[in-house]
mmCIF file of C-alpha atoms in Angstrom:
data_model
loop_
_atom_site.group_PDB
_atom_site.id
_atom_site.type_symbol
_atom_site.label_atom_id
_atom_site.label_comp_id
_atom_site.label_asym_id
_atom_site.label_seq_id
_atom_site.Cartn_x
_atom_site.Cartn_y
_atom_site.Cartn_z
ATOM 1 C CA UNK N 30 -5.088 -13.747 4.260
ATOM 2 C CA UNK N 31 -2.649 -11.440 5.934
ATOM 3 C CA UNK N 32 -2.989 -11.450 9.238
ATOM 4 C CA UNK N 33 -4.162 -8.218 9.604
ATOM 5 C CA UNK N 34 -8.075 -7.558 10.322
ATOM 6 C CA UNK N 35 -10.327 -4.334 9.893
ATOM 7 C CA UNK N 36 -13.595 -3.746 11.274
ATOM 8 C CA UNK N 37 -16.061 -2.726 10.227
ATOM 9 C CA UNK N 38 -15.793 -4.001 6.618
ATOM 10 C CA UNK N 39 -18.338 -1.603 5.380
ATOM 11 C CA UNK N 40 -19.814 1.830 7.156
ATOM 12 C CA UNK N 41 -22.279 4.612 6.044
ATOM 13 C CA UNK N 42 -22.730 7.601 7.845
ATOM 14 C CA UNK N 43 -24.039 11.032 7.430
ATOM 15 C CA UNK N 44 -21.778 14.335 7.188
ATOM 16 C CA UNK N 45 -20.849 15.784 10.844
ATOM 17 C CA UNK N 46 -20.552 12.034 12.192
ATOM 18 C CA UNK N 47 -18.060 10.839 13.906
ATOM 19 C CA UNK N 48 -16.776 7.230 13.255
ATOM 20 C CA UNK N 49 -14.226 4.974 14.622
ATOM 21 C CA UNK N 50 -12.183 1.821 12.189
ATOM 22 C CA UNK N 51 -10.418 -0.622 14.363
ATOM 23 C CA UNK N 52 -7.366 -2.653 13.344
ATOM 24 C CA UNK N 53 -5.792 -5.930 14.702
ATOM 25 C CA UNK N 54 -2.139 -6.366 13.425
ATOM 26 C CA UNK N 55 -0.479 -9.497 12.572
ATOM 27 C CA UNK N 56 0.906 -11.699 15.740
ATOM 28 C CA UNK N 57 4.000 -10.175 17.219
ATOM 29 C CA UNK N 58 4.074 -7.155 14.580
ATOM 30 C CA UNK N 59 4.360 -3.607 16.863
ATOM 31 C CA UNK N 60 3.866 -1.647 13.821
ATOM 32 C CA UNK N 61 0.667 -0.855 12.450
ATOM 33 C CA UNK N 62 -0.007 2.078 9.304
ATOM 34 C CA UNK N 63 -3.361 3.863 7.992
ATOM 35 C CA UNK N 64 -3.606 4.455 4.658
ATOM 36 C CA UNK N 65 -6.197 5.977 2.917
ATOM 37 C CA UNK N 66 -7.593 5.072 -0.912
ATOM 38 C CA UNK N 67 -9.808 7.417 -2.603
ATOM 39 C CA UNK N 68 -10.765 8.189 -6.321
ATOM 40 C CA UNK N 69 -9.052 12.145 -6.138
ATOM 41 C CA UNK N 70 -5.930 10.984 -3.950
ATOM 42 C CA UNK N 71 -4.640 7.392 -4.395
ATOM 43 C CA UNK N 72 -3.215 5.955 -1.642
ATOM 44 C CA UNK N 73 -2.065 7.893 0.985
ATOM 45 C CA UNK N 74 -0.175 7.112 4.311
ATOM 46 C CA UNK N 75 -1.948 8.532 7.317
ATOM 47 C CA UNK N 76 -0.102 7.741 10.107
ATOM 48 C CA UNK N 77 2.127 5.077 11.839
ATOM 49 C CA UNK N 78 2.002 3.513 15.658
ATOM 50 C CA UNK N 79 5.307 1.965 16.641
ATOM 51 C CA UNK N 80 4.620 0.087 19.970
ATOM 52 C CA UNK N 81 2.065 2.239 21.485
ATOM 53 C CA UNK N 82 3.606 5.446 20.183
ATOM 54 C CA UNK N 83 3.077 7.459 16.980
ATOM 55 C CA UNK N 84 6.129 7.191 15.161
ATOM 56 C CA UNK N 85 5.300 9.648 11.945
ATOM 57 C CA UNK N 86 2.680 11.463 10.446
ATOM 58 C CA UNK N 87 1.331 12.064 7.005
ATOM 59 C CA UNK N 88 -1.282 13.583 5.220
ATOM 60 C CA UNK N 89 -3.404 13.338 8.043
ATOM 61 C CA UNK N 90 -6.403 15.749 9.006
ATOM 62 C CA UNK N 91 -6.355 17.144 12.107
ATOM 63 C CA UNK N 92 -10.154 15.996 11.973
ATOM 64 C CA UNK N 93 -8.674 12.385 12.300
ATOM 65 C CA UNK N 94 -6.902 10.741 15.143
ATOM 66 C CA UNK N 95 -5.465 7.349 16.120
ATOM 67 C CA UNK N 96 -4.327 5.314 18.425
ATOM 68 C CA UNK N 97 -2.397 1.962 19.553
ATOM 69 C CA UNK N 98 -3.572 0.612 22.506
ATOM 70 C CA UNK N 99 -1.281 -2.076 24.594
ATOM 71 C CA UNK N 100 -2.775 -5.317 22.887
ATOM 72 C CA UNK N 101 -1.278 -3.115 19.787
ATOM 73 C CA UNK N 102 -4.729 -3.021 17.991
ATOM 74 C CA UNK N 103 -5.188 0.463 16.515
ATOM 75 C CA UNK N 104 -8.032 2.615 16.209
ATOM 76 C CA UNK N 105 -8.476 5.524 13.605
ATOM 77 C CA UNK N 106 -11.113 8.136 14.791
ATOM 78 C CA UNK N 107 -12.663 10.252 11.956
ATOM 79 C CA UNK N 108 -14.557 12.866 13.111
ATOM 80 C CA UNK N 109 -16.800 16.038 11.388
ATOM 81 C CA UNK N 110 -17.007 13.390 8.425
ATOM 82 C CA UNK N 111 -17.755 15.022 4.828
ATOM 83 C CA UNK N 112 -18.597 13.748 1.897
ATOM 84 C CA UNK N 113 -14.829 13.692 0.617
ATOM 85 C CA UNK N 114 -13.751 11.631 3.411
ATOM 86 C CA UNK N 115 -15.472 8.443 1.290
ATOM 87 C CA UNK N 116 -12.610 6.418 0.890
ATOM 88 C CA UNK N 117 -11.326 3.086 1.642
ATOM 89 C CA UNK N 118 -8.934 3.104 4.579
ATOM 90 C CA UNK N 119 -6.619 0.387 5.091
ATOM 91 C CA UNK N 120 -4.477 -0.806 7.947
ATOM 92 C CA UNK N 121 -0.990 -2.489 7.439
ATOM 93 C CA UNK N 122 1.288 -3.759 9.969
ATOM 94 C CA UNK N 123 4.922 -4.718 9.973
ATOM 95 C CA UNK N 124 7.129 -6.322 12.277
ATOM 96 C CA UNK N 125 9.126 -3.377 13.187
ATOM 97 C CA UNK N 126 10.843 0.029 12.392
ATOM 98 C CA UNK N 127 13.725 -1.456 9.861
ATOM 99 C CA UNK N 128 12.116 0.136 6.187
ATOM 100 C CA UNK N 129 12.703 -2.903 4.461
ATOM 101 C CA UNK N 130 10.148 -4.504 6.298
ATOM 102 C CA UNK N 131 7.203 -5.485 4.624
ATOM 103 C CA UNK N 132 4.055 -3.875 5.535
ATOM 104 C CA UNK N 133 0.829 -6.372 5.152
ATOM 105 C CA UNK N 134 -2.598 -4.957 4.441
ATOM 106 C CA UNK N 135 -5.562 -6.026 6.035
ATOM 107 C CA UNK N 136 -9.062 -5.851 3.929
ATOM 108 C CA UNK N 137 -9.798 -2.154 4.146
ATOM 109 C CA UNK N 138 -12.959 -0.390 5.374
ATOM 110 C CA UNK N 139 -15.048 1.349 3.085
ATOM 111 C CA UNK N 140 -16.461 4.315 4.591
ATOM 112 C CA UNK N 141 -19.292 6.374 3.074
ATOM 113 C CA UNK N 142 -20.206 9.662 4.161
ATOM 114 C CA UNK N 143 -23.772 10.747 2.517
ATOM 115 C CA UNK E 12 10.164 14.662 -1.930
ATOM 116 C CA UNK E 13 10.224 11.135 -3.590
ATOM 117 C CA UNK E 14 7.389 10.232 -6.048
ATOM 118 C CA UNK E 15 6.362 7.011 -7.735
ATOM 119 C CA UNK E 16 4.987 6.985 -11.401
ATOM 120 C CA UNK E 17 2.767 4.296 -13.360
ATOM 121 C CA UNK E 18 1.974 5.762 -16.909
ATOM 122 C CA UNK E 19 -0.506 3.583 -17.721
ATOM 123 C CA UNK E 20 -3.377 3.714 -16.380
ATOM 124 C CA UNK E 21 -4.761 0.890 -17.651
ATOM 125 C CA UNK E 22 -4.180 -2.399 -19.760
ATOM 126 C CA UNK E 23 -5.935 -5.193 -20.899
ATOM 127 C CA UNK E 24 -4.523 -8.207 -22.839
ATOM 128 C CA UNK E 25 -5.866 -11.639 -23.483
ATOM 129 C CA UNK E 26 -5.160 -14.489 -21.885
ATOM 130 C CA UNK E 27 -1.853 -16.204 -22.309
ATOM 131 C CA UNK E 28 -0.262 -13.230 -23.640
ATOM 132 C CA UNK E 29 2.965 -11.600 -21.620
ATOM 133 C CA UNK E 30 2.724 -8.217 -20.091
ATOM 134 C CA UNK E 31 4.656 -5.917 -18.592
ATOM 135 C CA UNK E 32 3.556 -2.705 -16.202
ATOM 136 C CA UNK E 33 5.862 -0.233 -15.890
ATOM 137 C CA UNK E 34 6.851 1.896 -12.614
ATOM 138 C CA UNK E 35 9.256 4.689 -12.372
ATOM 139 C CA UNK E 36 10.603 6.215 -8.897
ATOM 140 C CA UNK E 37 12.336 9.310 -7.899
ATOM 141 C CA UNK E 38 14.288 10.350 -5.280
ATOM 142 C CA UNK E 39 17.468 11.596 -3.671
ATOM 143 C CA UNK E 40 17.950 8.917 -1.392
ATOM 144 C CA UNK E 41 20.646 6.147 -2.066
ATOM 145 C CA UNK E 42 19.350 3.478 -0.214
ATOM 146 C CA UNK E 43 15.348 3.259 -0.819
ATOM 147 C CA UNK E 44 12.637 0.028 -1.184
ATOM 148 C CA UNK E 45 10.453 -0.214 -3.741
ATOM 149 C CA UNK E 46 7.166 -2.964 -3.602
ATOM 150 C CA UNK E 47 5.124 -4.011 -5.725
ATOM 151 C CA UNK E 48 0.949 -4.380 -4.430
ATOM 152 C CA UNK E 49 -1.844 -6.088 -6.043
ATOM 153 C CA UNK E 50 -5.341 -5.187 -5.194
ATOM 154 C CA UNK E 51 -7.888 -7.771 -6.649
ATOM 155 C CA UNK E 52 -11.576 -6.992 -7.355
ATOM 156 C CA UNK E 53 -12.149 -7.871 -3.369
ATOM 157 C CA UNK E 54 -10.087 -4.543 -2.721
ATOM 158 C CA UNK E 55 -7.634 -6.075 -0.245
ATOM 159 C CA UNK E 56 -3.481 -5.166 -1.176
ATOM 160 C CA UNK E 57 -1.933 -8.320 -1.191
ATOM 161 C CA UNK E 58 2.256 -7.689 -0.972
ATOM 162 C CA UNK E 59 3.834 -9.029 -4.177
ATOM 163 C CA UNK E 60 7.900 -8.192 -3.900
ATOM 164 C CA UNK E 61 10.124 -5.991 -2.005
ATOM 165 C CA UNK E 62 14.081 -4.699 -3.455
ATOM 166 C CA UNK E 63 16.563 -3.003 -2.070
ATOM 167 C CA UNK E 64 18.643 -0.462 -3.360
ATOM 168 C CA UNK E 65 21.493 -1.924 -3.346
ATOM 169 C CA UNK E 66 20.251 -4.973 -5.176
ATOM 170 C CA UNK E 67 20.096 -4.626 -8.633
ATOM 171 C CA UNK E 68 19.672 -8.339 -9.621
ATOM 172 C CA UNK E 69 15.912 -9.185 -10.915
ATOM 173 C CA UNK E 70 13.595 -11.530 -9.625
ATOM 174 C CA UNK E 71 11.605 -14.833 -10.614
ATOM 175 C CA UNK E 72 8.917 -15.744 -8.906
ATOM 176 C CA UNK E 73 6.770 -18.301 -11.619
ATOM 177 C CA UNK E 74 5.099 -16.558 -14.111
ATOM 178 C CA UNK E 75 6.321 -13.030 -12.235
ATOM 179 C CA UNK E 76 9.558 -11.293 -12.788
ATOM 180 C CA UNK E 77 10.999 -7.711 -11.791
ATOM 181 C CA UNK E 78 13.219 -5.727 -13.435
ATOM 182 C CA UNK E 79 14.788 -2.849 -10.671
ATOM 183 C CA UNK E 80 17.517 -0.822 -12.922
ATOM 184 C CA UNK E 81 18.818 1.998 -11.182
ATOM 185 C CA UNK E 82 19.990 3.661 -13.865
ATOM 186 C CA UNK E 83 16.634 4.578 -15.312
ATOM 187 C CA UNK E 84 14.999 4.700 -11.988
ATOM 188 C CA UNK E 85 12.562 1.953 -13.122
ATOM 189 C CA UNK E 86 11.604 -1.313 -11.445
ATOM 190 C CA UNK E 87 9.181 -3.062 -14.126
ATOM 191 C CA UNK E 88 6.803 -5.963 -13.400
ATOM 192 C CA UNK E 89 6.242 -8.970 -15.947
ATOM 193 C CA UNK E 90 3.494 -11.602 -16.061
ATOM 194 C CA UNK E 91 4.536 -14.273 -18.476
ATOM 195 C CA UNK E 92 1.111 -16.195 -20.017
ATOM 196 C CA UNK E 93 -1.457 -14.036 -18.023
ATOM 197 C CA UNK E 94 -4.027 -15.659 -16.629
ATOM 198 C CA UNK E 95 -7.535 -14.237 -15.947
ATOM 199 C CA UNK E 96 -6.538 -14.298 -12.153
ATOM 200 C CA UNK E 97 -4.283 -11.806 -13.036
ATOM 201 C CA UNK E 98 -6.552 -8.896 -12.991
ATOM 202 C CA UNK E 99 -6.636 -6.853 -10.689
ATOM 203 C CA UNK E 100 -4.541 -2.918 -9.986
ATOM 204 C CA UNK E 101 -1.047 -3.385 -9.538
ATOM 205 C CA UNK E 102 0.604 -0.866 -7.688
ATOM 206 C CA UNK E 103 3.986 0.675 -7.271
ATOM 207 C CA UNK E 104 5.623 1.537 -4.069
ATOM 208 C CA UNK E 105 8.865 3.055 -2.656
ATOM 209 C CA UNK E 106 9.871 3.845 0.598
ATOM 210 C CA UNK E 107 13.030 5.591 1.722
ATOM 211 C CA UNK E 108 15.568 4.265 4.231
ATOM 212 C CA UNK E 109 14.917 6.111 7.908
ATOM 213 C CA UNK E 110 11.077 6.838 6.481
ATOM 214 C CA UNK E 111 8.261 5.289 7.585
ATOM 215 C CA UNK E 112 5.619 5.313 4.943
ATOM 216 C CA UNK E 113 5.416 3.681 1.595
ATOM 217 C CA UNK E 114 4.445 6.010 -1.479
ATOM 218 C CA UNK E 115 2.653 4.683 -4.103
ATOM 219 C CA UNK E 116 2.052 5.151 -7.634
ATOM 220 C CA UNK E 117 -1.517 5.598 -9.477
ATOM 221 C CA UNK E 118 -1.643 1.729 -10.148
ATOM 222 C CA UNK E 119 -2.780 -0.195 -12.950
ATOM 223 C CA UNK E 120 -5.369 -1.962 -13.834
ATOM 224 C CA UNK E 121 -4.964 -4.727 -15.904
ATOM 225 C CA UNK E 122 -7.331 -6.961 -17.334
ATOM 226 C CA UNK E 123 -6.787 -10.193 -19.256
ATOM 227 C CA UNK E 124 -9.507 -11.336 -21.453
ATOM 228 C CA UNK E 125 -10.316 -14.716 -21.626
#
């Protein structure tokens, strides 16, 4: 177990939805990632929260959106979902900014758009 | 732009038997971390190593080792006697110094036979 929960674990929606995953980092870790995992892309960084504050961007849709509120849980809002949003997006945290710190992964949420 | 590559895509081996997944980076960067993720059947990413740049020495952690050689831009992952617990993707990661997000390789799956 790393420290780091996801809810939901599982979610099906319809195209045009709009959903929201939520994210609890490990104790005292300000950092928290998105990442998402499908068949076509791998695993891609999303975005990254430092403390309340986004600290850089990926390959991010401007469809999706997030947020670290200031108990530091995250939220990642996917909106105008289609089917190739399906995925498995995963939260990591880490204990700060320094890159050698490791980033822990909580249990993913598998999201499927029909 | 840095990118992480894991030529095989998959590999199976039976039990007991040794194996070794191969990952090779590139970049620009001089100082740079590279990771190593597994991702069991349950689809979480459980962190296996992180090395610096600047650390060329290999790692032993019981039946795991890692061999980082800059010179090839490789940083290859061993399981001595495989055990069926073993399966699962492994993936590749490297993340640049003053960068936030980790890039990862395809993974690969391994599966030891029983």
């Amino acid at each position: 177990d790393s420290g780091v929960t996801q809810t939901p674990k599982h979610l099906i929606t319809a195209t045009g939805q709009r959903v929201t995953l939520r994210c609890s980092p490990r104790s005292g870790d300000l950092s928290v990632y998105w990442y998402q995992q499908s068949l076509d892309q791998g695993l891609q960084f999303l975005i990254q929260y430092y403390n309340g504050e986004e600290r850089a961007k990926g390959n991010i849709l401007e469809r999706f959106s997030a947020q670290q509120f200031p108990d530091l849980h995250s939220e990642l809002n996917l909106s105008s979902l289609e089917l190739g949003d399906s995925a498995l997006y995963f939260c990591a945290s880490s204990g700060g900014t320094r890159a050698y710190n490791e980033q822990f992964f909580g249990p993913g949420t598998r999201l499927t758009v029909l | 732009a840095q990118k992480v590559t894991q030529a095989q895509t998959e590999i199976s081996v039976v039990e007991k038997e040794d194996v070794t997944l191969d990952c090779v980076y590139e970049t620009r960067d001089t100082t740079y971390y590279l990771f190593w993720y597994k991702q069991p059947p349950s689809g979480e990413l459980v962190f296996l190593i992180r090395r610096n740049s600047f650390d060329e020495q290999n790692e032993i952690s019981g039946r795991y080792s890692w061999n980082f050689q800059k010179s090839t831009s490789s940083f290859n992952f061993t399981i001595t006697a495989s055990q069926v617990v073993d399966s699962a993707v492994y993936f590749c990661a490297l993340r640049l110094f003053g960068n936030e997000k980790l890039t990862f390789g395809t993974g690969t799956r391994l599966t030891i036979i029983p």
